[in-house]
Short mmCIF file of C-alpha atoms in Angstrom, two decimals:
data_model
loop_
_atom_site.label_atom_id
_atom_site.label_comp_id
_atom_site.label_asym_id
_atom_site.label_seq_id
_atom_site.Cartn_x
_atom_site.Cartn_y
_atom_site.Cartn_z
CA MET A 1 -5.74 -14.64 5.61
CA TYR A 2 -5.41 -11.15 6.14
CA TYR A 3 -3.19 -9.76 9.13
CA ALA A 4 -3.17 -6.48 10.90
CA ILE A 5 0.16 -4.98 11.18
CA LEU A 6 -0.17 -2.01 14.03
CA ALA A 7 2.32 0.40 14.42
CA TYR A 8 3.06 1.74 18.05
CA HIS A 9 5.51 4.60 18.69
CA GLU A 10 6.37 7.32 21.02
CA GLU A 11 4.00 9.98 19.93
CA GLU A 12 6.10 12.61 21.07
CA ILE A 13 9.48 11.25 19.41
CA VAL A 14 7.42 11.45 15.90
CA GLN A 15 5.96 14.65 16.71
CA SER A 16 9.50 15.79 17.29
CA TRP A 17 10.69 14.64 13.90
CA THR A 18 11.54 17.89 11.53
CA PRO A 19 9.61 17.80 7.92
CA ASP A 20 12.95 16.45 6.29
CA GLU A 21 12.88 13.37 8.59
CA ASP A 22 9.18 12.66 8.80
CA ALA A 23 9.26 12.79 5.16
CA ALA A 24 12.61 10.11 4.89
CA VAL A 25 10.43 7.57 7.16
CA MET A 26 7.27 7.83 5.05
CA ALA A 27 9.44 7.35 1.63
CA GLY A 28 11.21 3.83 3.11
CA LEU A 29 7.47 2.69 4.25
CA LEU A 30 5.82 3.76 0.97
CA LYS A 31 8.51 1.44 -0.63
CA THR A 32 7.00 -1.40 1.18
CA HIS A 33 3.12 0.05 0.27
CA GLU A 34 4.09 -0.20 -3.01
CA ARG A 35 5.57 -3.38 -3.32
CA LEU A 36 2.67 -4.80 -0.89
CA CYS A 37 0.42 -3.32 -3.50
CA ARG A 38 1.65 -4.76 -7.07
CA GLU A 39 1.31 -7.66 -5.59
CA LYS A 40 -2.18 -7.26 -4.59
CA ARG A 41 -1.81 -8.00 -0.75
CA LEU A 42 -2.18 -4.67 0.85
CA GLY A 43 -5.47 -3.64 2.43
CA PRO A 44 -6.58 -0.33 4.41
CA SER A 45 -3.82 1.42 5.89
CA ALA A 46 -3.88 4.55 7.89
CA ARG A 47 -1.35 6.79 10.11
CA LEU A 48 -4.01 7.90 13.06
CA GLY A 49 -3.92 11.47 13.71
CA SER A 50 -2.58 12.76 16.84
CA THR A 51 -3.69 11.16 20.68
CA ALA A 52 -4.75 14.46 21.80
CA GLY A 53 -7.92 14.43 19.27
CA ALA A 54 -8.79 11.18 20.11
CA CYS A 55 -11.82 10.32 22.62
CA THR A 56 -13.04 7.29 24.16
CA LEU A 57 -16.26 6.04 25.05
CA ARG A 58 -16.94 3.27 27.77
CA GLY A 59 -19.66 2.14 30.42
CA PRO A 60 -22.74 1.19 30.13
CA GLY A 61 -25.73 1.93 28.40
CA GLU A 62 -24.93 4.98 25.62
CA GLY A 63 -21.85 5.02 27.50
CA ILE A 64 -19.75 8.00 28.41
CA VAL A 65 -17.16 9.52 25.89
CA THR A 66 -14.14 10.71 27.63
CA ASP A 67 -10.96 13.00 26.21
CA GLY A 68 -8.05 10.88 24.99
CA PRO A 69 -7.15 7.29 24.42
CA PHE A 70 -5.86 7.31 28.23
CA ALA A 71 -3.59 4.22 26.80
CA GLU A 72 -1.17 3.18 30.12
CA THR A 73 1.85 2.47 27.47
CA LYS A 74 4.93 4.38 26.84
CA GLU A 75 3.89 3.75 23.24
CA GLN A 76 0.75 5.08 21.70
CA PHE A 77 -1.36 3.38 18.50
CA LEU A 78 -0.46 5.28 15.85
CA GLY A 79 -1.45 3.39 12.35
CA LEU A 80 -2.12 -0.03 10.71
CA TYR A 81 -1.92 -2.32 7.89
CA VAL A 82 -4.40 -4.93 6.55
CA VAL A 83 -2.10 -7.26 4.45
CA ASP A 84 -3.47 -10.87 2.96
CA CYS A 85 -0.39 -13.02 3.73
CA ALA A 86 -0.23 -17.06 3.40
CA ASP A 87 0.88 -17.45 7.11
CA ARG A 88 1.76 -15.57 10.05
CA ASP A 89 5.59 -15.95 9.07
CA ALA A 90 4.97 -13.94 5.98
CA ALA A 91 3.01 -11.15 8.02
CA VAL A 92 6.16 -10.72 10.06
CA SER A 93 8.11 -10.36 6.94
CA ILE A 94 5.78 -7.31 6.42
CA ALA A 95 6.12 -6.17 9.70
CA ARG A 96 10.19 -5.94 9.12
CA ASP A 97 9.89 -4.57 6.11
CA LEU A 98 7.82 -1.73 8.02
CA HIS A 99 10.63 -1.79 10.68
CA ARG A 100 13.63 -1.51 8.66
CA SER A 101 12.10 2.58 7.73
CA ASN A 102 11.32 2.81 11.37
CA PRO A 103 13.19 1.05 13.40
CA THR A 104 11.78 2.97 16.78
CA ALA A 105 8.70 1.53 16.26
CA VAL A 106 6.69 -0.97 17.19
CA TYR A 107 4.99 -3.12 15.27
CA GLU A 108 1.96 -5.75 16.62
CA ILE A 109 0.93 -8.40 14.35
CA ARG A 110 -2.67 -10.08 14.80
CA PRO A 111 -5.18 -12.32 12.47
CA VAL A 112 -7.91 -10.70 11.57
CA MET A 113 -11.65 -11.99 10.70
CA LEU A 114 -13.16 -9.77 8.52
CA TYR A 115 -16.87 -8.61 8.37
CA LEU A 116 -18.05 -8.32 5.38
CA PRO A 117 -22.58 -7.78 5.13
CA GLY A 118 -23.94 -11.08 3.35
CA VAL A 119 -21.03 -13.07 3.41
CA PRO A 120 -20.81 -15.93 6.38
CA LEU A 121 -18.28 -16.14 8.90
CA ALA A 122 -15.12 -17.74 7.70
CA GLU A 123 -13.35 -20.29 10.08
CA SER A 124 -10.90 -18.77 12.18
CA GLY A 125 -7.32 -19.88 11.66
CA GLN A 126 -6.02 -17.50 14.08
CA GLU A 127 -2.27 -18.84 14.75
#
């Protein structure tokens, strides 16, 4: 089963890191990435750009585009990982590995159902 691990952090804190501090966090995260790649368990992952460059589409019809994500939270959604795991506990274990490298981040773990052209949808095994 696939799980999304969504990474949240206070954007101002991340942006305040020196290049060396950022590189140290990324080096730790990349150790987990490399292990998951060797195990063929890592799907797409991304570090998102600044929320200052984000926009939101909402509303009926064609919708209206507004600036920013307008999240009413202290942390912002800054990145994600898609991992192939046997169960939720395995996904939580990976999130813990990521958390060791970036302990001030928050990681949300969710089951993912992939939508692939021409492939019937699998039964949802969400836990």
